[in-house]
Amino acid sequence: MELLSTPKNIEINNITCDSFRISWAMEKGDLERVTHYFIDLNKKENKNSNKFKHRDVPTKLVAKAVPLPMTVRGHWFLSPRTEYSVAVQTAVKQSDGEYLVSGWSETVEFCTGDYAKEHIAQLQEKAELIAGRMLRFSVFYRNQHKEYFQHVRMHCGNVMKPSLKDNSGSHGSPTSGMLHGIFFSCNTEFNTGQPPQDSPYGRYRFQIPAQRLFNPNTNLYFADFYCMYTAYHYVVLVLAPKGSSGDLFCRERLPQLDISSNKFLTCCVEEGELVYRHAQDSILEVIYTEPVDLSLGVLGEISGHQLMSLSTANAKKDPSCKTCNISVGR
């Protein structure tokens, strides 16, 4: 039987966090003969790969020939924001069950995308299941080392500036490495109603009245849900003043929450005053997208310990947790 030509001019497009479309050119005479495609997909490993992540299986897909381009989805557990290389081979299945195959094409590289808004919404639904009851609070707070606040005072005009979010949390989060903001906490201790006296981020704490950051002129977005091989879970929320650049960024990528009625963080008018509540059973990480002047709050030293083991800086999400993972890339 006449040999098959080698596929050429591979094109990859319509890339999402867990799928892509692929096409290539074949000799005209091969179009009618080819019965199967072999696709070899390999993840480009790097030194920062999560060593706890399961191995991808398998790397070679055998698919019946269909009109090109063809969509590859579900054959592998594709990870978001991950670089892959792909090569293709065509084949004719013969009467004896063996394959006549072409040579392998050139290798093409591509990178999968972030979670889409509908994927973030799936994370939100999972997070709502464990949020627990709502507790009142009155301040947002931010812990850092003494040197951080000295730098803000001496070199930043007493204003904390937004910085680029790190890669903690879900690997497919569209905020990681893209959204600028300032991290705040708001969780309180159940027995005191006050912020805890321990922190993983430093012994100095800036506290600001909740209404300074969160009010009817602020939009609230759900950004992520994750854990770090622990029983407790983190929920990442974004507070963005309406019309700000952070608000525009989030509006395209994240589910927006009703500030007065959601499972995580609320701002309601009760008896003419703004009342704030947070979910009891999740650790909330709140990103505020604008600069914050230290004069709007108070700075002090906490009496507790610096619990470094609780730090989420560049924390890797547990890919095996059934509570906080969804059925697309980790």
PDB file of N, CA and C in Angstrom, residues 45-110:
ATOM      1  N   GLU A  45       7.352  20.100  31.506  1.00  0.00           N
ATOM      2  CA  GLU A  45       7.595  20.178  32.938  1.00  0.00           C
ATOM      3  C   GLU A  45       8.531  21.338  33.251  1.00  0.00           C
ATOM      4  N   ASN A  46       8.358  21.875  34.457  1.00  0.00           N
ATOM      5  CA  ASN A  46       9.300  22.890  34.934  1.00  0.00           C
ATOM      6  C   ASN A  46       9.609  22.632  36.390  1.00  0.00           C
ATOM      7  N   LYS A  47      10.583  23.348  36.901  1.00  0.00           N
ATOM      8  CA  LYS A  47      11.047  23.083  38.266  1.00  0.00           C
ATOM      9  C   LYS A  47      10.011  23.431  39.317  1.00  0.00           C
ATOM     10  N   ASN A  48       8.982  24.208  38.938  1.00  0.00           N
ATOM     11  CA  ASN A  48       7.959  24.593  39.902  1.00  0.00           C
ATOM     12  C   ASN A  48       6.724  23.698  39.827  1.00  0.00           C
ATOM     13  N   SER A  49       6.785  22.602  39.070  1.00  0.00           N
ATOM     14  CA  SER A  49       5.638  21.719  38.936  1.00  0.00           C
ATOM     15  C   SER A  49       5.234  21.175  40.306  1.00  0.00           C
ATOM     16  N   ASN A  50       3.939  21.033  40.497  1.00  0.00           N
ATOM     17  CA  ASN A  50       3.421  20.519  41.757  1.00  0.00           C
ATOM     18  C   ASN A  50       3.720  19.023  41.839  1.00  0.00           C
ATOM     19  N   LYS A  51       4.598  18.637  42.732  1.00  0.00           N
ATOM     20  CA  LYS A  51       5.031  17.237  42.797  1.00  0.00           C
ATOM     21  C   LYS A  51       3.922  16.311  43.296  1.00  0.00           C
ATOM     22  N   PHE A  52       2.864  16.889  43.885  1.00  0.00           N
ATOM     23  CA  PHE A  52       1.766  16.070  44.370  1.00  0.00           C
ATOM     24  C   PHE A  52       0.731  15.806  43.277  1.00  0.00           C
ATOM     25  N   LYS A  53       0.846  16.505  42.146  1.00  0.00           N
ATOM     26  CA  LYS A  53      -0.157  16.364  41.088  1.00  0.00           C
ATOM     27  C   LYS A  53      -0.045  14.990  40.438  1.00  0.00           C
ATOM     28  N   HIS A  54      -1.197  14.405  40.114  1.00  0.00           N
ATOM     29  CA  HIS A  54      -1.195  13.102  39.462  1.00  0.00           C
ATOM     30  C   HIS A  54      -0.531  13.185  38.088  1.00  0.00           C
ATOM     31  N   ARG A  55      -0.083  12.056  37.603  1.00  0.00           N
ATOM     32  CA  ARG A  55       0.548  12.011  36.291  1.00  0.00           C
ATOM     33  C   ARG A  55      -0.524  12.045  35.197  1.00  0.00           C
ATOM     34  N   ASP A  56      -0.225  12.754  34.124  1.00  0.00           N
ATOM     35  CA  ASP A  56      -1.163  12.814  33.005  1.00  0.00           C
ATOM     36  C   ASP A  56      -1.188  11.472  32.270  1.00  0.00           C
ATOM     37  N   VAL A  57      -2.374  10.984  31.918  1.00  0.00           N
ATOM     38  CA  VAL A  57      -2.513   9.724  31.200  1.00  0.00           C
ATOM     39  C   VAL A  57      -3.622   9.836  30.169  1.00  0.00           C
ATOM     40  N   PRO A  58      -3.520   9.127  29.017  1.00  0.00           N
ATOM     41  CA  PRO A  58      -2.216   8.825  28.411  1.00  0.00           C
ATOM     42  C   PRO A  58      -1.767  10.022  27.603  1.00  0.00           C
ATOM     43  N   THR A  59      -0.587   9.962  26.992  1.00  0.00           N
ATOM     44  CA  THR A  59      -0.142  11.108  26.202  1.00  0.00           C
ATOM     45  C   THR A  59      -0.448  10.929  24.725  1.00  0.00           C
ATOM     46  N   LYS A  60      -0.793   9.722  24.305  1.00  0.00           N
ATOM     47  CA  LYS A  60      -1.091   9.497  22.890  1.00  0.00           C
ATOM     48  C   LYS A  60      -2.564   9.154  22.710  1.00  0.00           C
ATOM     49  N   LEU A  61      -3.222   9.957  21.875  1.00  0.00           N
ATOM     50  CA  LEU A  61      -4.632   9.748  21.585  1.00  0.00           C
ATOM     51  C   LEU A  61      -4.776   9.101  20.212  1.00  0.00           C
ATOM     52  N   VAL A  62      -5.576   8.034  20.144  1.00  0.00           N
ATOM     53  CA  VAL A  62      -5.939   7.425  18.875  1.00  0.00           C
ATOM     54  C   VAL A  62      -7.390   7.805  18.611  1.00  0.00           C
ATOM     55  N   ALA A  63      -7.628   8.562  17.561  1.00  0.00           N
ATOM     56  CA  ALA A  63      -8.979   9.034  17.260  1.00  0.00           C
ATOM     57  C   ALA A  63      -9.352   8.652  15.842  1.00  0.00           C
ATOM     58  N   LYS A  64     -10.631   8.320  15.654  1.00  0.00           N
ATOM     59  CA  LYS A  64     -11.107   8.069  14.298  1.00  0.00           C
ATOM     60  C   LYS A  64     -11.052   9.365  13.499  1.00  0.00           C
ATOM     61  N   ALA A  65     -10.715   9.260  12.238  1.00  0.00           N
ATOM     62  CA  ALA A  65     -10.567  10.443  11.397  1.00  0.00           C
ATOM     63  C   ALA A  65     -11.900  11.171  11.268  1.00  0.00           C
ATOM     64  N   VAL A  66     -11.862  12.475  11.502  1.00  0.00           N
ATOM     65  CA  VAL A  66     -13.025  13.348  11.360  1.00  0.00           C
ATOM     66  C   VAL A  66     -12.584  14.563  10.551  1.00  0.00           C
ATOM     67  N   PRO A  67     -13.523  15.313  10.015  1.00  0.00           N
ATOM     68  CA  PRO A  67     -13.130  16.532   9.306  1.00  0.00           C
ATOM     69  C   PRO A  67     -12.369  17.485  10.224  1.00  0.00           C
ATOM     70  N   LEU A  68     -11.339  18.089   9.692  1.00  0.00           N
ATOM     71  CA  LEU A  68     -10.535  19.029  10.476  1.00  0.00           C
ATOM     72  C   LEU A  68     -11.087  20.446  10.320  1.00  0.00           C
ATOM     73  N   PRO A  69     -10.922  21.305  11.353  1.00  0.00           N
ATOM     74  CA  PRO A  69     -10.222  21.031  12.611  1.00  0.00           C
ATOM     75  C   PRO A  69     -11.056  20.167  13.561  1.00  0.00           C
ATOM     76  N   MET A  70     -10.360  19.462  14.452  1.00  0.00           N
ATOM     77  CA  MET A  70     -11.043  18.646  15.451  1.00  0.00           C
ATOM     78  C   MET A  70     -10.757  19.218  16.840  1.00  0.00           C
ATOM     79  N   THR A  71     -11.747  19.067  17.715  1.00  0.00           N
ATOM     80  CA  THR A  71     -11.607  19.557  19.087  1.00  0.00           C
ATOM     81  C   THR A  71     -11.105  18.437  19.975  1.00  0.00           C
ATOM     82  N   VAL A  72     -10.074  18.720  20.745  1.00  0.00           N
ATOM     83  CA  VAL A  72      -9.548  17.761  21.714  1.00  0.00           C
ATOM     84  C   VAL A  72     -10.001  18.217  23.103  1.00  0.00           C
ATOM     85  N   ARG A  73     -10.865  17.438  23.711  1.00  0.00           N
ATOM     86  CA  ARG A  73     -11.386  17.764  25.040  1.00  0.00           C
ATOM     87  C   ARG A  73     -11.730  16.469  25.750  1.00  0.00           C
ATOM     88  N   GLY A  74     -11.296  16.353  26.972  1.00  0.00           N
ATOM     89  CA  GLY A  74     -11.682  15.197  27.768  1.00  0.00           C
ATOM     90  C   GLY A  74     -10.845  13.963  27.546  1.00  0.00           C
ATOM     91  N   HIS A  75     -10.008  13.955  26.497  1.00  0.00           N
ATOM     92  CA  HIS A  75      -9.157  12.791  26.271  1.00  0.00           C
ATOM     93  C   HIS A  75      -8.002  12.776  27.273  1.00  0.00           C
ATOM     94  N   TRP A  76      -7.591  13.966  27.665  1.00  0.00           N
ATOM     95  CA  TRP A  76      -6.590  14.088  28.711  1.00  0.00           C
ATOM     96  C   TRP A  76      -7.153  15.009  29.774  1.00  0.00           C
ATOM     97  N   PHE A  77      -6.555  14.959  30.927  1.00  0.00           N
ATOM     98  CA  PHE A  77      -6.934  15.924  31.961  1.00  0.00           C
ATOM     99  C   PHE A  77      -6.030  17.138  31.796  1.00  0.00           C
ATOM    100  N   LEU A  78      -6.373  17.997  30.860  1.00  0.00           N
ATOM    101  CA  LEU A  78      -5.553  19.171  30.598  1.00  0.00           C
ATOM    102  C   LEU A  78      -5.591  20.133  31.773  1.00  0.00           C
ATOM    103  N   SER A  79      -4.453  20.708  32.106  1.00  0.00           N
ATOM    104  CA  SER A  79      -4.374  21.687  33.182  1.00  0.00           C
ATOM    105  C   SER A  79      -4.391  23.096  32.602  1.00  0.00           C
ATOM    106  N   PRO A  80      -5.016  24.041  33.288  1.00  0.00           N
ATOM    107  CA  PRO A  80      -5.001  25.423  32.808  1.00  0.00           C
ATOM    108  C   PRO A  80      -3.619  26.051  32.959  1.00  0.00           C
ATOM    109  N   ARG A  81      -3.375  27.105  32.197  1.00  0.00           N
ATOM    110  CA  ARG A  81      -2.115  27.852  32.286  1.00  0.00           C
ATOM    111  C   ARG A  81      -0.892  26.938  32.222  1.00  0.00           C
ATOM    112  N   THR A  82      -0.928  25.961  31.346  1.00  0.00           N
ATOM    113  CA  THR A  82       0.152  24.975  31.271  1.00  0.00           C
ATOM    114  C   THR A  82       0.640  24.868  29.832  1.00  0.00           C
ATOM    115  N   GLU A  83       1.948  24.782  29.655  1.00  0.00           N
ATOM    116  CA  GLU A  83       2.526  24.665  28.318  1.00  0.00           C
ATOM    117  C   GLU A  83       2.562  23.201  27.891  1.00  0.00           C
ATOM    118  N   TYR A  84       2.125  22.966  26.668  1.00  0.00           N
ATOM    119  CA  TYR A  84       2.116  21.623  26.096  1.00  0.00           C
ATOM    120  C   TYR A  84       2.805  21.636  24.735  1.00  0.00           C
ATOM    121  N   SER A  85       3.278  20.472  24.320  1.00  0.00           N
ATOM    122  CA  SER A  85       3.756  20.283  22.952  1.00  0.00           C
ATOM    123  C   SER A  85       2.904  19.193  22.319  1.00  0.00           C
ATOM    124  N   VAL A  86       2.639  19.315  21.023  1.00  0.00           N
ATOM    125  CA  VAL A  86       1.777  18.353  20.357  1.00  0.00           C
ATOM    126  C   VAL A  86       2.338  18.043  18.969  1.00  0.00           C
ATOM    127  N   ALA A  87       2.243  16.780  18.572  1.00  0.00           N
ATOM    128  CA  ALA A  87       2.606  16.330  17.227  1.00  0.00           C
ATOM    129  C   ALA A  87       1.534  15.349  16.765  1.00  0.00           C
ATOM    130  N   VAL A  88       1.370  15.205  15.440  1.00  0.00           N
ATOM    131  CA  VAL A  88       0.316  14.326  14.923  1.00  0.00           C
ATOM    132  C   VAL A  88       0.879  13.365  13.883  1.00  0.00           C
ATOM    133  N   GLN A  89       0.151  12.275  13.740  1.00  0.00           N
ATOM    134  CA  GLN A  89       0.488  11.234  12.782  1.00  0.00           C
ATOM    135  C   GLN A  89      -0.835  10.706  12.212  1.00  0.00           C
ATOM    136  N   THR A  90      -0.906  10.440  10.939  1.00  0.00           N
ATOM    137  CA  THR A  90      -2.124   9.868  10.366  1.00  0.00           C
ATOM    138  C   THR A  90      -1.915   8.376  10.112  1.00  0.00           C
ATOM    139  N   ALA A  91      -3.040   7.657  10.001  1.00  0.00           N
ATOM    140  CA  ALA A  91      -2.923   6.202   9.867  1.00  0.00           C
ATOM    141  C   ALA A  91      -4.104   5.638   9.078  1.00  0.00           C
ATOM    142  N   VAL A  92      -3.840   4.499   8.456  1.00  0.00           N
ATOM    143  CA  VAL A  92      -4.890   3.725   7.785  1.00  0.00           C
ATOM    144  C   VAL A  92      -4.955   2.364   8.478  1.00  0.00           C
ATOM    145  N   LYS A  93      -6.135   2.043   9.011  1.00  0.00           N
ATOM    146  CA  LYS A  93      -6.288   0.724   9.640  1.00  0.00           C
ATOM    147  C   LYS A  93      -6.521  -0.310   8.553  1.00  0.00           C
ATOM    148  N   GLN A  94      -5.687  -1.352   8.556  1.00  0.00           N
ATOM    149  CA  GLN A  94      -5.733  -2.360   7.499  1.00  0.00           C
ATOM    150  C   GLN A  94      -6.600  -3.553   7.911  1.00  0.00           C
ATOM    151  N   SER A  95      -6.863  -4.408   6.985  1.00  0.00           N
ATOM    152  CA  SER A  95      -7.776  -5.538   7.223  1.00  0.00           C
ATOM    153  C   SER A  95      -7.277  -6.486   8.308  1.00  0.00           C
ATOM    154  N   ASP A  96      -5.959  -6.528   8.505  1.00  0.00           N
ATOM    155  CA  ASP A  96      -5.412  -7.409   9.547  1.00  0.00           C
ATOM    156  C   ASP A  96      -5.368  -6.732  10.915  1.00  0.00           C
ATOM    157  N   GLY A  97      -5.898  -5.501  11.011  1.00  0.00           N
ATOM    158  CA  GLY A  97      -5.914  -4.787  12.286  1.00  0.00           C
ATOM    159  C   GLY A  97      -4.698  -3.932  12.536  1.00  0.00           C
ATOM    160  N   GLU A  98      -3.681  -4.091  11.716  1.00  0.00           N
ATOM    161  CA  GLU A  98      -2.488  -3.276  11.865  1.00  0.00           C
ATOM    162  C   GLU A  98      -2.698  -1.918  11.188  1.00  0.00           C
ATOM    163  N   TYR A  99      -1.830  -0.956  11.526  1.00  0.00           N
ATOM    164  CA  TYR A  99      -1.946   0.397  10.983  1.00  0.00           C
ATOM    165  C   TYR A  99      -0.786   0.703  10.036  1.00  0.00           C
ATOM    166  N   LEU A 100      -1.115   1.307   8.920  1.00  0.00           N
ATOM    167  CA  LEU A 100      -0.107   1.945   8.076  1.00  0.00           C
ATOM    168  C   LEU A 100      -0.060   3.398   8.520  1.00  0.00           C
ATOM    169  N   VAL A 101       1.116   3.863   8.929  1.00  0.00           N
ATOM    170  CA  VAL A 101       1.180   5.196   9.541  1.00  0.00           C
ATOM    171  C   VAL A 101       2.101   6.123   8.745  1.00  0.00           C
ATOM    172  N   SER A 102       1.818   7.411   8.884  1.00  0.00           N
ATOM    173  CA  SER A 102       2.688   8.429   8.296  1.00  0.00           C
ATOM    174  C   SER A 102       3.831   8.711   9.261  1.00  0.00           C
ATOM    175  N   GLY A 103       4.728   9.570   8.834  1.00  0.00           N
ATOM    176  CA  GLY A 103       5.730  10.059   9.769  1.00  0.00           C
ATOM    177  C   GLY A 103       5.090  11.051  10.736  1.00  0.00           C
ATOM    178  N   TRP A 104       5.774  11.304  11.863  1.00  0.00           N
ATOM    179  CA  TRP A 104       5.270  12.302  12.820  1.00  0.00           C
ATOM    180  C   TRP A 104       5.493  13.700  12.253  1.00  0.00           C
ATOM    181  N   SER A 105       4.525  14.553  12.491  1.00  0.00           N
ATOM    182  CA  SER A 105       4.643  15.957  12.071  1.00  0.00           C
ATOM    183  C   SER A 105       5.664  16.678  12.929  1.00  0.00           C
ATOM    184  N   GLU A 106       5.913  17.924  12.578  1.00  0.00           N
ATOM    185  CA  GLU A 106       6.715  18.749  13.467  1.00  0.00           C
ATOM    186  C   GLU A 106       5.960  18.943  14.782  1.00  0.00           C
ATOM    187  N   THR A 107       6.671  19.300  15.839  1.00  0.00           N
ATOM    188  CA  THR A 107       6.061  19.530  17.158  1.00  0.00           C
ATOM    189  C   THR A 107       5.704  21.000  17.309  1.00  0.00           C
ATOM    190  N   VAL A 108       4.497  21.248  17.777  1.00  0.00           N
ATOM    191  CA  VAL A 108       4.011  22.610  17.988  1.00  0.00           C
ATOM    192  C   VAL A 108       3.731  22.801  19.477  1.00  0.00           C
ATOM    193  N   GLU A 109       4.051  23.963  20.000  1.00  0.00           N
ATOM    194  CA  GLU A 109       3.829  24.252  21.414  1.00  0.00           C
ATOM    195  C   GLU A 109       2.692  25.251  21.580  1.00  0.00           C
ATOM    196  N   PHE A 110       1.963  25.100  22.672  1.00  0.00           N
ATOM    197  CA  PHE A 110       0.899  26.053  23.003  1.00  0.00           C
ATOM    198  C   PHE A 110       0.682  26.037  24.510  1.00  0.00           C
TER     199      PHE A 110
END
